[in-house]
Tab-separated table of C-alpha atoms in Angstrom:
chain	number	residue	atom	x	y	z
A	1	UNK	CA	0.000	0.000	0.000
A	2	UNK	CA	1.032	3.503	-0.883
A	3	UNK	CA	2.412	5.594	2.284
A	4	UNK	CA	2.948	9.290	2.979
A	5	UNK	CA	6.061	9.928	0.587
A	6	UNK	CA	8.606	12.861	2.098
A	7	UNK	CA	11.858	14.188	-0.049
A	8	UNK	CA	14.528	14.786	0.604
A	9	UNK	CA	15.230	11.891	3.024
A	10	UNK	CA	18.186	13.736	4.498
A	11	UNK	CA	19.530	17.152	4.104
A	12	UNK	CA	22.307	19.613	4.726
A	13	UNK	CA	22.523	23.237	5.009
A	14	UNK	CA	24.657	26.060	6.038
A	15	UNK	CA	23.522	29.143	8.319
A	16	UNK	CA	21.355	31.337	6.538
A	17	UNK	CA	20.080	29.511	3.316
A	18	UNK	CA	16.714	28.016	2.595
A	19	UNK	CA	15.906	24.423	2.257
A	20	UNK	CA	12.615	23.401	0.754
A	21	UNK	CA	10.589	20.096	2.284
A	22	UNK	CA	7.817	17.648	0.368
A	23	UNK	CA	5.051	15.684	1.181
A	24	UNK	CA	3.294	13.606	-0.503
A	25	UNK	CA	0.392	12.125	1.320
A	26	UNK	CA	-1.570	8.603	0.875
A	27	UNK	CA	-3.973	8.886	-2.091
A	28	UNK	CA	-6.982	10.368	-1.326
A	29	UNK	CA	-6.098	11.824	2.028
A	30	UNK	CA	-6.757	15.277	1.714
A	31	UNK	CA	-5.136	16.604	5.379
A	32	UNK	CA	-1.472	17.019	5.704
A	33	UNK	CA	0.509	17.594	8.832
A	34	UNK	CA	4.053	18.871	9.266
A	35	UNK	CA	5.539	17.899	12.671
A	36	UNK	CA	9.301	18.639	13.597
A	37	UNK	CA	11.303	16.505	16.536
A	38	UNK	CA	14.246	17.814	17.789
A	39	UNK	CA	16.958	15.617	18.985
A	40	UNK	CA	15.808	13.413	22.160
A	41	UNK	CA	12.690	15.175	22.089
A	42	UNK	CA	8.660	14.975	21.160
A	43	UNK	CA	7.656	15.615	17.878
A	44	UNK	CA	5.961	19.264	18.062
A	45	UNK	CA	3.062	19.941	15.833
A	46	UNK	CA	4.153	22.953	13.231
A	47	UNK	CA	1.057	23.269	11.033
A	48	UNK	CA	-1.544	21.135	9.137
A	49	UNK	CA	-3.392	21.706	5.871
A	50	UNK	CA	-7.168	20.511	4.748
A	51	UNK	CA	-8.278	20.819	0.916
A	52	UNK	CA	-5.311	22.857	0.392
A	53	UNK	CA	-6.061	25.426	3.305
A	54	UNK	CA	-4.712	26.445	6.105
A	55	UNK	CA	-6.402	24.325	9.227
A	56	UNK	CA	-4.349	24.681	11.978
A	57	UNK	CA	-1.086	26.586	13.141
A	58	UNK	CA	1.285	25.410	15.917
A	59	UNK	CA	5.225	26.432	16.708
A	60	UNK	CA	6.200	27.136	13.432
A	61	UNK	CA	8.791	30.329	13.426
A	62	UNK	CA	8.108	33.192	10.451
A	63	UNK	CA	10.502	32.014	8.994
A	64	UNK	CA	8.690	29.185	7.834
A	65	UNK	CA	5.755	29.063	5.719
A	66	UNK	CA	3.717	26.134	4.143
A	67	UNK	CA	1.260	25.185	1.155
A	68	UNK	CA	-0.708	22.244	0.158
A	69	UNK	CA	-1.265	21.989	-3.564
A	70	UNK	CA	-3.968	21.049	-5.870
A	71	UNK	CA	-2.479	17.766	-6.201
A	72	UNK	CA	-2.093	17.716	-2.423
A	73	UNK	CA	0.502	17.611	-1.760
A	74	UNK	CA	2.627	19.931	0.308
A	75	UNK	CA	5.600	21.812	0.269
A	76	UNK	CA	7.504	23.331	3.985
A	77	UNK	CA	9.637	26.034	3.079
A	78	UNK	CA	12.336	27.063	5.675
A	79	UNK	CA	14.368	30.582	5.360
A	80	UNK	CA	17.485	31.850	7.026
A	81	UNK	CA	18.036	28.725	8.876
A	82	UNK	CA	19.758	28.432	12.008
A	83	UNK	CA	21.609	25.798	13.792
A	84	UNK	CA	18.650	24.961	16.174
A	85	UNK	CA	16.312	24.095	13.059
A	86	UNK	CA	18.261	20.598	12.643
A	87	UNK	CA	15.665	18.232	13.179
A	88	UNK	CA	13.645	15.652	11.928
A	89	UNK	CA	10.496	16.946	9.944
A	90	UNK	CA	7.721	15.161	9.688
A	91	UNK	CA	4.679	14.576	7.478
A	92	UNK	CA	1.249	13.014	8.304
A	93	UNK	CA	-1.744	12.641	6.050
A	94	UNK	CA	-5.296	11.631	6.888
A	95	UNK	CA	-8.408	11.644	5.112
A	96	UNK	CA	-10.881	14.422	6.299
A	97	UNK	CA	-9.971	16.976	9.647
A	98	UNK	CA	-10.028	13.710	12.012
A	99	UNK	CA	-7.691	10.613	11.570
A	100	UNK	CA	-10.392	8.220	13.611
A	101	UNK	CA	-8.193	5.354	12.954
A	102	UNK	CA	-4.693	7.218	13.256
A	103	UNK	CA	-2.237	9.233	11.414
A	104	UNK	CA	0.337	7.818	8.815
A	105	UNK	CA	3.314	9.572	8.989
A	106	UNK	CA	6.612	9.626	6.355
A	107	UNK	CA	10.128	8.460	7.250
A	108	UNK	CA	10.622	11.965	7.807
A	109	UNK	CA	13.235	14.455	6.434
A	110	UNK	CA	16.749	15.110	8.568
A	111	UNK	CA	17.814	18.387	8.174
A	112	UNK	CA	21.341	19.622	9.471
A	113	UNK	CA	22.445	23.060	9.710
A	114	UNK	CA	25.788	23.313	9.790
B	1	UNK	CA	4.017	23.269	25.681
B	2	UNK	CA	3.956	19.705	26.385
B	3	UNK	CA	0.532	17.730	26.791
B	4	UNK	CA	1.551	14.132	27.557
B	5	UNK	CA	3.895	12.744	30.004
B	6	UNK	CA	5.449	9.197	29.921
B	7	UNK	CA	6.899	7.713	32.519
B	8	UNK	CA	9.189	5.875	32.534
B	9	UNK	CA	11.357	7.676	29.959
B	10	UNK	CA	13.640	4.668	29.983
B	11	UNK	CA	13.031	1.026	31.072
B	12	UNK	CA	15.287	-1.867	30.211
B	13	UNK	CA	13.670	-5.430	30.196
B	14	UNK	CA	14.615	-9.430	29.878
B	15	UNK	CA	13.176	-10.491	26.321
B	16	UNK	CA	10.105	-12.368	27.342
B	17	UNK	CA	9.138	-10.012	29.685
B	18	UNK	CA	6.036	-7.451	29.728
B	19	UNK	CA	6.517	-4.221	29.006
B	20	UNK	CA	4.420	-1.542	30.490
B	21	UNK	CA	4.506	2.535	29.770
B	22	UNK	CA	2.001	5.041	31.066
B	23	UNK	CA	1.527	8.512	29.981
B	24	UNK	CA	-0.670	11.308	31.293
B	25	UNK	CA	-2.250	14.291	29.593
B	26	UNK	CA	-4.008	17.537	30.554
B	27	UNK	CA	-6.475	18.988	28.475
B	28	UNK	CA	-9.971	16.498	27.398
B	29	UNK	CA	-9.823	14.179	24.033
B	30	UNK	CA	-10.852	12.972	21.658
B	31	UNK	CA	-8.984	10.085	20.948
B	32	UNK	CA	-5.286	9.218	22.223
B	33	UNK	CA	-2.831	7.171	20.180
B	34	UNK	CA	0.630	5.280	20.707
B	35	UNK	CA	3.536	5.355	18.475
B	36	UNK	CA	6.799	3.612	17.695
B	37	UNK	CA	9.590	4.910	17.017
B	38	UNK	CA	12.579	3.116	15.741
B	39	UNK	CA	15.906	5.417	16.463
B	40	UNK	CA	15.985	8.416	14.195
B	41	UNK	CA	13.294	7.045	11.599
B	42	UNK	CA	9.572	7.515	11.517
B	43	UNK	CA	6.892	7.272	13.697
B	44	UNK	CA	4.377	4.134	13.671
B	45	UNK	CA	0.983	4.023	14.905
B	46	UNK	CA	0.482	1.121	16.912
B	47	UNK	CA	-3.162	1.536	18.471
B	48	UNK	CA	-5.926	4.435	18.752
B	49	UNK	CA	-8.158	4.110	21.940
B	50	UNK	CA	-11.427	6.583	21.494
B	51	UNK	CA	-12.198	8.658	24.577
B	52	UNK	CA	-15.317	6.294	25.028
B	53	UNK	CA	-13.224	3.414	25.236
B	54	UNK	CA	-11.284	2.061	28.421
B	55	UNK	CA	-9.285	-0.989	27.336
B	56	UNK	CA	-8.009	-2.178	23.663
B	57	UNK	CA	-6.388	-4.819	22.457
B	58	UNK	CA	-4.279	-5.318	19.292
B	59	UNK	CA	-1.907	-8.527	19.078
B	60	UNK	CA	0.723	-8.277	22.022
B	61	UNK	CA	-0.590	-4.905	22.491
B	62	UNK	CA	-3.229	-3.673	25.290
B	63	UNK	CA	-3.729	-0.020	26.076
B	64	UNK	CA	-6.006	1.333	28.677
B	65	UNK	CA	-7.390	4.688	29.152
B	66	UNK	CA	-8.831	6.291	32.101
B	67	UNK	CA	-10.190	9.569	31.121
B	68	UNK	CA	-10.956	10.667	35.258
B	69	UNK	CA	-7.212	10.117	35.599
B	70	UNK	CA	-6.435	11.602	32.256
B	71	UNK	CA	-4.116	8.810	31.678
B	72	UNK	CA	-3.375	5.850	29.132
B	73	UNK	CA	-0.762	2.582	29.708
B	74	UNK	CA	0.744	0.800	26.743
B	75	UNK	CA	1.274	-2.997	27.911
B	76	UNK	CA	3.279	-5.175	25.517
B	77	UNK	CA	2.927	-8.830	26.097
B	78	UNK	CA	6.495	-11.352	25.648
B	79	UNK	CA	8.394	-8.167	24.352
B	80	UNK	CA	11.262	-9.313	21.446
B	81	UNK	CA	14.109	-7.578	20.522
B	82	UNK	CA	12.888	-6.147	17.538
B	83	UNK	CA	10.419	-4.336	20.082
B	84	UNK	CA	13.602	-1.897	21.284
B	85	UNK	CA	12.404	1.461	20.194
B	86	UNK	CA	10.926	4.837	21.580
B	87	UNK	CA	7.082	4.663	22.815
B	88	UNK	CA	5.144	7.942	22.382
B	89	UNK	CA	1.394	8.834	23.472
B	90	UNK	CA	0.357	11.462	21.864
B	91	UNK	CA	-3.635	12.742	22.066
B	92	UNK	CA	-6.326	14.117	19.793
B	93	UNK	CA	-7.903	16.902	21.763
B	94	UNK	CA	-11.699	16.908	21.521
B	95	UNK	CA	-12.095	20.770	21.401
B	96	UNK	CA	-11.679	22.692	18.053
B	97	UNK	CA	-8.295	21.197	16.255
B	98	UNK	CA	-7.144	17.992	15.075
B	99	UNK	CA	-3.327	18.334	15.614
B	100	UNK	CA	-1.641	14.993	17.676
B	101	UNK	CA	0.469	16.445	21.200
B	102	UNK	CA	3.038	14.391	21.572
B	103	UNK	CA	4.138	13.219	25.026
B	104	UNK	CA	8.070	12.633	25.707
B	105	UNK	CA	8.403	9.333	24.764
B	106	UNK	CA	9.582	5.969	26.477
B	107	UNK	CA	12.916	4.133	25.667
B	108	UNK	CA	12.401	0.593	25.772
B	109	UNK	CA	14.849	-1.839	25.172
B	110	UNK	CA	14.957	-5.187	25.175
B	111	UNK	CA	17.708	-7.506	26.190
B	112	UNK	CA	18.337	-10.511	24.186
């Protein structure tokens, strides 16, 4: 069975620049979530898209922003980076606002910032 | 700001042995879930348990939930090996958003 697809699997940036996350969710789920988990820690909810709007807004810094596309999937787009942004970003996708039987998340996305 | 607790964060077992992780959470929900986590990869979903629900069962796995005591325990039967990973709770609130709170996780690991 298909599962949520997230590119790149691992990625490196210096200080400053911009790095650029996917998602592409199960087919036919229409919500997407973006989570990020720092080292040792929880995964903290960042923001979540339904039918390619806005539906909920967590911890996510300006200097982030988000869109889910007509296709559905969605893109998290990450500016002047700094050292504390390494992480691993997640993605979830669910079908409708509620996942009633749980959320499928992607391998994630490592991002250093060197 | 941190919804769910887990305690213990770490716990070391005999392979064989039961397994059992609690977490605790603050705010009323809708449903609450458990997760695996294998080191640095993605998150699984092992179980959901709805708020209306108390106990639930799914292969080794049995999770209670006791809304009074805002609280959930993740029990895994004749744990294996392959079972090290981090646990996480994380819960569904019931009010206005559908976003998952994650708590801080439990290390298990299993000793061949």
């Amino acid at each position: 069975a298909a599962g949520v697809i997230q590119s790149p699997r691992h990625l490196i940036k210096e200080k400053r620049e911009t790095a650029t996350l996917k998602c592409y969710p199960i087919p036919r789920h229409d919500t997407v979530y973006w989570y990020q988990q720092g080292p040792g820690q929880d995964p903290q909810f960042l923001i979540s898209f339904y039918e390619k709007m806005q539906s909920d807004k967590g911890s996510i810094p300006d200097r982030f922003s988000a869109q889910q596309f007509s296709d559905y999937h969605s893109e998290l787009n990450m500016s002047s980076l700094e050292l504390g942004d390494s992480a691993l970003y997640f993605c979830a996708s669910s079908l409708g606002l509620r996942a009633n039987y749980g959320y499928t998340f992607g391998s994630g996305t490592r991002l250093t910032v060197v | 700001s941190q919804q769910g607790e887990e305690d213990p964060q770490a716990l070391s077992i005999q392979e064989g042995e039961n397994a059992t992780m609690n977490c605790s959470y603050k705010t009323s929900i809708n449903n609450l879930q458990w997760y695996r986590q294998n080191s640095g990869r993605g998150l699984v979903h092992l179980i959901l348990i709805r708020s209306n629900e108390r106990e639930k069962h799914s292969g080794r796995l049995r999770v209670t939930l006791d809304t009074s005591k805002k609280s959930s325990s993740l029990l895994i039967t004749a744990s294996r090996a392959a079972d090290t990973a981090s646990y996480f709770c994380a819960t569904d609130a019931d009010f206005g958003n559908e976003k998952l709170t994650f708590g801080t996780g439990t290390r298990l690991t299993i000793i061949p």
